[in-house]
Amino acid sequence: MNWAWRFGIIVLSGVPAIIGGGITYGLTENWAAVIVWEAIVFCLLVAVLLKGGKAGSSHHKVAVH
């Protein structure tokens, strides 16, 4: 798996973590709810990183001669 892809996914997941955390705190004014939101985003991030494009079909890969 490409390290650049992993880094990109980590950076990309930062957006919903920060924005969602702010929205969650704005709606609930409760830090526990923010921690739950961050845990959900973290679990989704780990799931995406572990799966890591393994489900992609082989016809999308470039053949090197």
PDB file of N, CA and C in Angstrom:
ATOM      1  N   MET A   1       0.845  -1.163   0.000  1.00  0.00           N
ATOM      2  CA  MET A   1       0.000   0.000   0.000  1.00  0.00           C
ATOM      3  C   MET A   1       0.896   1.233   0.000  1.00  0.00           C
ATOM      4  N   ASN A   2       0.484   2.234  -0.689  1.00  0.00           N
ATOM      5  CA  ASN A   2       1.265   3.440  -0.863  1.00  0.00           C
ATOM      6  C   ASN A   2       1.193   4.313   0.388  1.00  0.00           C
ATOM      7  N   TRP A   3       2.355   4.781   0.859  1.00  0.00           N
ATOM      8  CA  TRP A   3       2.379   5.619   2.058  1.00  0.00           C
ATOM      9  C   TRP A   3       1.702   6.955   1.799  1.00  0.00           C
ATOM     10  N   ALA A   4       1.777   7.465   0.583  1.00  0.00           N
ATOM     11  CA  ALA A   4       1.136   8.737   0.253  1.00  0.00           C
ATOM     12  C   ALA A   4      -0.381   8.611   0.339  1.00  0.00           C
ATOM     13  N   TRP A   5      -0.910   7.459  -0.070  1.00  0.00           N
ATOM     14  CA  TRP A   5      -2.355   7.235   0.024  1.00  0.00           C
ATOM     15  C   TRP A   5      -2.784   7.247   1.485  1.00  0.00           C
ATOM     16  N   ARG A   6      -2.031   6.548   2.334  1.00  0.00           N
ATOM     17  CA  ARG A   6      -2.364   6.523   3.765  1.00  0.00           C
ATOM     18  C   ARG A   6      -2.323   7.922   4.365  1.00  0.00           C
ATOM     19  N   PHE A   7      -1.281   8.670   4.060  1.00  0.00           N
ATOM     20  CA  PHE A   7      -1.163  10.024   4.585  1.00  0.00           C
ATOM     21  C   PHE A   7      -2.316  10.894   4.100  1.00  0.00           C
ATOM     22  N   GLY A   8      -2.689  10.756   2.842  1.00  0.00           N
ATOM     23  CA  GLY A   8      -3.806  11.518   2.299  1.00  0.00           C
ATOM     24  C   GLY A   8      -5.119  11.196   2.986  1.00  0.00           C
ATOM     25  N   ILE A   9      -5.351   9.923   3.263  1.00  0.00           N
ATOM     26  CA  ILE A   9      -6.573   9.526   3.958  1.00  0.00           C
ATOM     27  C   ILE A   9      -6.591  10.084   5.375  1.00  0.00           C
ATOM     28  N   ILE A  10      -5.438  10.076   6.043  1.00  0.00           N
ATOM     29  CA  ILE A  10      -5.364  10.626   7.402  1.00  0.00           C
ATOM     30  C   ILE A  10      -5.666  12.123   7.384  1.00  0.00           C
ATOM     31  N   VAL A  11      -5.082  12.846   6.434  1.00  0.00           N
ATOM     32  CA  VAL A  11      -5.346  14.283   6.327  1.00  0.00           C
ATOM     33  C   VAL A  11      -6.808  14.527   5.983  1.00  0.00           C
ATOM     34  N   LEU A  12      -7.338  13.744   5.051  1.00  0.00           N
ATOM     35  CA  LEU A  12      -8.727  13.898   4.644  1.00  0.00           C
ATOM     36  C   LEU A  12      -9.690  13.633   5.797  1.00  0.00           C
ATOM     37  N   SER A  13      -9.361  12.699   6.673  1.00  0.00           N
ATOM     38  CA  SER A  13     -10.245  12.407   7.801  1.00  0.00           C
ATOM     39  C   SER A  13     -10.177  13.490   8.868  1.00  0.00           C
ATOM     40  N   GLY A  14      -9.167  14.345   8.807  1.00  0.00           N
ATOM     41  CA  GLY A  14      -9.076  15.441   9.766  1.00  0.00           C
ATOM     42  C   GLY A  14     -10.183  16.460   9.590  1.00  0.00           C
ATOM     43  N   VAL A  15     -10.661  16.629   8.370  1.00  0.00           N
ATOM     44  CA  VAL A  15     -11.713  17.609   8.105  1.00  0.00           C
ATOM     45  C   VAL A  15     -13.005  17.244   8.830  1.00  0.00           C
ATOM     46  N   PRO A  16     -13.553  16.023   8.646  1.00  0.00           N
ATOM     47  CA  PRO A  16     -14.780  15.713   9.391  1.00  0.00           C
ATOM     48  C   PRO A  16     -14.543  15.627  10.895  1.00  0.00           C
ATOM     49  N   ALA A  17     -13.323  15.291  11.304  1.00  0.00           N
ATOM     50  CA  ALA A  17     -13.048  15.233  12.740  1.00  0.00           C
ATOM     51  C   ALA A  17     -13.125  16.624  13.356  1.00  0.00           C
ATOM     52  N   ILE A  18     -12.498  17.606  12.724  1.00  0.00           N
ATOM     53  CA  ILE A  18     -12.480  18.965  13.273  1.00  0.00           C
ATOM     54  C   ILE A  18     -13.837  19.642  13.118  1.00  0.00           C
ATOM     55  N   ILE A  19     -14.386  19.606  11.917  1.00  0.00           N
ATOM     56  CA  ILE A  19     -15.676  20.256  11.673  1.00  0.00           C
ATOM     57  C   ILE A  19     -16.786  19.559  12.453  1.00  0.00           C
ATOM     58  N   GLY A  20     -16.795  18.228  12.398  1.00  0.00           N
ATOM     59  CA  GLY A  20     -17.817  17.476  13.129  1.00  0.00           C
ATOM     60  C   GLY A  20     -17.711  17.655  14.630  1.00  0.00           C
ATOM     61  N   GLY A  21     -16.479  17.732  15.135  1.00  0.00           N
ATOM     62  CA  GLY A  21     -16.297  17.979  16.562  1.00  0.00           C
ATOM     63  C   GLY A  21     -16.839  19.334  16.968  1.00  0.00           C
ATOM     64  N   GLY A  22     -16.598  20.337  16.133  1.00  0.00           N
ATOM     65  CA  GLY A  22     -17.128  21.673  16.423  1.00  0.00           C
ATOM     66  C   GLY A  22     -18.643  21.718  16.364  1.00  0.00           C
ATOM     67  N   ILE A  23     -19.208  21.066  15.371  1.00  0.00           N
ATOM     68  CA  ILE A  23     -20.673  21.022  15.265  1.00  0.00           C
ATOM     69  C   ILE A  23     -21.269  20.258  16.437  1.00  0.00           C
ATOM     70  N   THR A  24     -20.637  19.142  16.793  1.00  0.00           N
ATOM     71  CA  THR A  24     -21.132  18.346  17.920  1.00  0.00           C
ATOM     72  C   THR A  24     -21.107  19.159  19.207  1.00  0.00           C
ATOM     73  N   TYR A  25     -20.005  19.881  19.443  1.00  0.00           N
ATOM     74  CA  TYR A  25     -19.935  20.698  20.652  1.00  0.00           C
ATOM     75  C   TYR A  25     -20.940  21.849  20.593  1.00  0.00           C
ATOM     76  N   GLY A  26     -21.109  22.434  19.417  1.00  0.00           N
ATOM     77  CA  GLY A  26     -22.062  23.528  19.273  1.00  0.00           C
ATOM     78  C   GLY A  26     -23.496  23.098  19.541  1.00  0.00           C
ATOM     79  N   LEU A  27     -23.823  21.878  19.147  1.00  0.00           N
ATOM     80  CA  LEU A  27     -25.189  21.391  19.357  1.00  0.00           C
ATOM     81  C   LEU A  27     -25.427  20.894  20.774  1.00  0.00           C
ATOM     82  N   THR A  28     -24.418  20.244  21.355  1.00  0.00           N
ATOM     83  CA  THR A  28     -24.629  19.608  22.658  1.00  0.00           C
ATOM     84  C   THR A  28     -23.969  20.341  23.816  1.00  0.00           C
ATOM     85  N   GLU A  29     -22.929  21.137  23.544  1.00  0.00           N
ATOM     86  CA  GLU A  29     -22.115  21.788  24.574  1.00  0.00           C
ATOM     87  C   GLU A  29     -21.666  20.778  25.626  1.00  0.00           C
ATOM     88  N   ASN A  30     -21.246  19.613  25.126  1.00  0.00           N
ATOM     89  CA  ASN A  30     -20.842  18.511  25.990  1.00  0.00           C
ATOM     90  C   ASN A  30     -19.593  17.882  25.386  1.00  0.00           C
ATOM     91  N   TRP A  31     -18.504  17.880  26.171  1.00  0.00           N
ATOM     92  CA  TRP A  31     -17.252  17.336  25.657  1.00  0.00           C
ATOM     93  C   TRP A  31     -17.300  15.820  25.493  1.00  0.00           C
ATOM     94  N   ALA A  32     -18.136  15.142  26.254  1.00  0.00           N
ATOM     95  CA  ALA A  32     -18.256  13.690  26.110  1.00  0.00           C
ATOM     96  C   ALA A  32     -18.803  13.335  24.728  1.00  0.00           C
ATOM     97  N   ALA A  33     -19.746  14.118  24.240  1.00  0.00           N
ATOM     98  CA  ALA A  33     -20.298  13.879  22.904  1.00  0.00           C
ATOM     99  C   ALA A  33     -19.231  14.099  21.832  1.00  0.00           C
ATOM    100  N   VAL A  34     -18.364  15.082  22.045  1.00  0.00           N
ATOM    101  CA  VAL A  34     -17.277  15.335  21.098  1.00  0.00           C
ATOM    102  C   VAL A  34     -16.305  14.159  21.085  1.00  0.00           C
ATOM    103  N   ILE A  35     -15.999  13.621  22.260  1.00  0.00           N
ATOM    104  CA  ILE A  35     -15.099  12.469  22.342  1.00  0.00           C
ATOM    105  C   ILE A  35     -15.708  11.267  21.635  1.00  0.00           C
ATOM    106  N   VAL A  36     -17.005  11.065  21.786  1.00  0.00           N
ATOM    107  CA  VAL A  36     -17.682   9.968  21.086  1.00  0.00           C
ATOM    108  C   VAL A  36     -17.588  10.183  19.576  1.00  0.00           C
ATOM    109  N   TRP A  37     -17.815  11.406  19.115  1.00  0.00           N
ATOM    110  CA  TRP A  37     -17.705  11.704  17.686  1.00  0.00           C
ATOM    111  C   TRP A  37     -16.297  11.413  17.171  1.00  0.00           C
ATOM    112  N   GLU A  38     -15.289  11.863  17.917  1.00  0.00           N
ATOM    113  CA  GLU A  38     -13.905  11.637  17.503  1.00  0.00           C
ATOM    114  C   GLU A  38     -13.577  10.144  17.483  1.00  0.00           C
ATOM    115  N   ALA A  39     -14.127   9.378  18.420  1.00  0.00           N
ATOM    116  CA  ALA A  39     -13.899   7.930  18.444  1.00  0.00           C
ATOM    117  C   ALA A  39     -14.527   7.267  17.221  1.00  0.00           C
ATOM    118  N   ILE A  40     -15.702   7.728  16.823  1.00  0.00           N
ATOM    119  CA  ILE A  40     -16.364   7.179  15.635  1.00  0.00           C
ATOM    120  C   ILE A  40     -15.532   7.471  14.388  1.00  0.00           C
ATOM    121  N   VAL A  41     -15.064   8.709  14.263  1.00  0.00           N
ATOM    122  CA  VAL A  41     -14.235   9.070  13.106  1.00  0.00           C
ATOM    123  C   VAL A  41     -12.946   8.255  13.103  1.00  0.00           C
ATOM    124  N   PHE A  42     -12.342   8.065  14.278  1.00  0.00           N
ATOM    125  CA  PHE A  42     -11.111   7.286  14.373  1.00  0.00           C
ATOM    126  C   PHE A  42     -11.343   5.834  13.963  1.00  0.00           C
ATOM    127  N   CYS A  43     -12.452   5.242  14.409  1.00  0.00           N
ATOM    128  CA  CYS A  43     -12.755   3.853  14.036  1.00  0.00           C
ATOM    129  C   CYS A  43     -12.967   3.722  12.529  1.00  0.00           C
ATOM    130  N   LEU A  44     -13.647   4.686  11.933  1.00  0.00           N
ATOM    131  CA  LEU A  44     -13.834   4.660  10.482  1.00  0.00           C
ATOM    132  C   LEU A  44     -12.502   4.822   9.752  1.00  0.00           C
ATOM    133  N   LEU A  45     -11.631   5.675  10.280  1.00  0.00           N
ATOM    134  CA  LEU A  45     -10.306   5.859   9.685  1.00  0.00           C
ATOM    135  C   LEU A  45      -9.503   4.569   9.727  1.00  0.00           C
ATOM    136  N   VAL A  46      -9.513   3.899  10.860  1.00  0.00           N
ATOM    137  CA  VAL A  46      -8.777   2.639  10.991  1.00  0.00           C
ATOM    138  C   VAL A  46      -9.336   1.592  10.034  1.00  0.00           C
ATOM    139  N   ALA A  47     -10.666   1.535   9.915  1.00  0.00           N
ATOM    140  CA  ALA A  47     -11.279   0.567   9.004  1.00  0.00           C
ATOM    141  C   ALA A  47     -10.865   0.835   7.559  1.00  0.00           C
ATOM    142  N   VAL A  48     -10.850   2.094   7.158  1.00  0.00           N
ATOM    143  CA  VAL A  48     -10.452   2.431   5.787  1.00  0.00           C
ATOM    144  C   VAL A  48      -8.980   2.113   5.569  1.00  0.00           C
ATOM    145  N   LEU A  49      -8.130   2.433   6.540  1.00  0.00           N
ATOM    146  CA  LEU A  49      -6.701   2.166   6.385  1.00  0.00           C
ATOM    147  C   LEU A  49      -6.404   0.675   6.352  1.00  0.00           C
ATOM    148  N   LEU A  50      -7.132  -0.104   7.148  1.00  0.00           N
ATOM    149  CA  LEU A  50      -6.902  -1.546   7.146  1.00  0.00           C
ATOM    150  C   LEU A  50      -7.387  -2.192   5.853  1.00  0.00           C
ATOM    151  N   LYS A  51      -8.520  -1.720   5.351  1.00  0.00           N
ATOM    152  CA  LYS A  51      -9.030  -2.258   4.090  1.00  0.00           C
ATOM    153  C   LYS A  51      -8.117  -1.821   2.952  1.00  0.00           C
ATOM    154  N   GLY A  52      -7.755  -0.579   2.929  1.00  0.00           N
ATOM    155  CA  GLY A  52      -6.723  -0.028   2.074  1.00  0.00           C
ATOM    156  C   GLY A  52      -6.787  -0.323   0.599  1.00  0.00           C
ATOM    157  N   GLY A  53      -7.938  -0.292  -0.004  1.00  0.00           N
ATOM    158  CA  GLY A  53      -8.010  -0.508  -1.435  1.00  0.00           C
ATOM    159  C   GLY A  53      -7.929  -1.964  -1.844  1.00  0.00           C
ATOM    160  N   LYS A  54      -8.015  -2.881  -0.900  1.00  0.00           N
ATOM    161  CA  LYS A  54      -7.943  -4.305  -1.226  1.00  0.00           C
ATOM    162  C   LYS A  54      -9.160  -4.770  -2.013  1.00  0.00           C
ATOM    163  N   ALA A  55     -10.268  -4.036  -1.882  1.00  0.00           N
ATOM    164  CA  ALA A  55     -11.489  -4.441  -2.567  1.00  0.00           C
ATOM    165  C   ALA A  55     -11.485  -4.031  -4.036  1.00  0.00           C
ATOM    166  N   GLY A  56     -10.521  -3.215  -4.441  1.00  0.00           N
ATOM    167  CA  GLY A  56     -10.453  -2.780  -5.836  1.00  0.00           C
ATOM    168  C   GLY A  56     -10.202  -3.960  -6.761  1.00  0.00           C
ATOM    169  N   SER A  57     -10.884  -3.959  -7.889  1.00  0.00           N
ATOM    170  CA  SER A  57     -10.709  -5.069  -8.816  1.00  0.00           C
ATOM    171  C   SER A  57      -9.380  -4.942  -9.549  1.00  0.00           C
ATOM    172  N   SER A  58      -8.892  -6.048 -10.052  1.00  0.00           N
ATOM    173  CA  SER A  58      -7.572  -6.083 -10.670  1.00  0.00           C
ATOM    174  C   SER A  58      -7.526  -5.376 -12.021  1.00  0.00           C
ATOM    175  N   HIS A  59      -8.658  -5.157 -12.684  1.00  0.00           N
ATOM    176  CA  HIS A  59      -8.615  -4.517 -13.993  1.00  0.00           C
ATOM    177  C   HIS A  59      -8.343  -3.017 -13.894  1.00  0.00           C
ATOM    178  N   HIS A  60      -8.324  -2.463 -12.686  1.00  0.00           N
ATOM    179  CA  HIS A  60      -7.997  -1.055 -12.507  1.00  0.00           C
ATOM    180  C   HIS A  60      -6.501  -0.841 -12.309  1.00  0.00           C
ATOM    181  N   LYS A  61      -5.768  -1.887 -12.116  1.00  0.00           N
ATOM    182  CA  LYS A  61      -4.340  -1.755 -11.870  1.00  0.00           C
ATOM    183  C   LYS A  61      -3.587  -1.653 -13.194  1.00  0.00           C
ATOM    184  N   VAL A  62      -2.532  -0.886 -13.189  1.00  0.00           N
ATOM    185  CA  VAL A  62      -1.734  -0.667 -14.390  1.00  0.00           C
ATOM    186  C   VAL A  62      -0.754  -1.818 -14.546  1.00  0.00           C
ATOM    187  N   ALA A  63      -0.733  -2.380 -15.736  1.00  0.00           N
ATOM    188  CA  ALA A  63       0.200  -3.468 -16.021  1.00  0.00           C
ATOM    189  C   ALA A  63       1.545  -2.878 -16.406  1.00  0.00           C
ATOM    190  N   VAL A  64       2.606  -3.379 -15.797  1.00  0.00           N
ATOM    191  CA  VAL A  64       3.959  -2.920 -16.100  1.00  0.00           C
ATOM    192  C   VAL A  64       4.644  -4.001 -16.913  1.00  0.00           C
ATOM    193  N   HIS A  65       5.170  -3.614 -18.063  1.00  0.00           N
ATOM    194  CA  HIS A  65       5.816  -4.594 -18.948  1.00  0.00           C
ATOM    195  C   HIS A  65       7.301  -4.564 -18.770  1.00  0.00           C
TER     196      HIS A  65
END
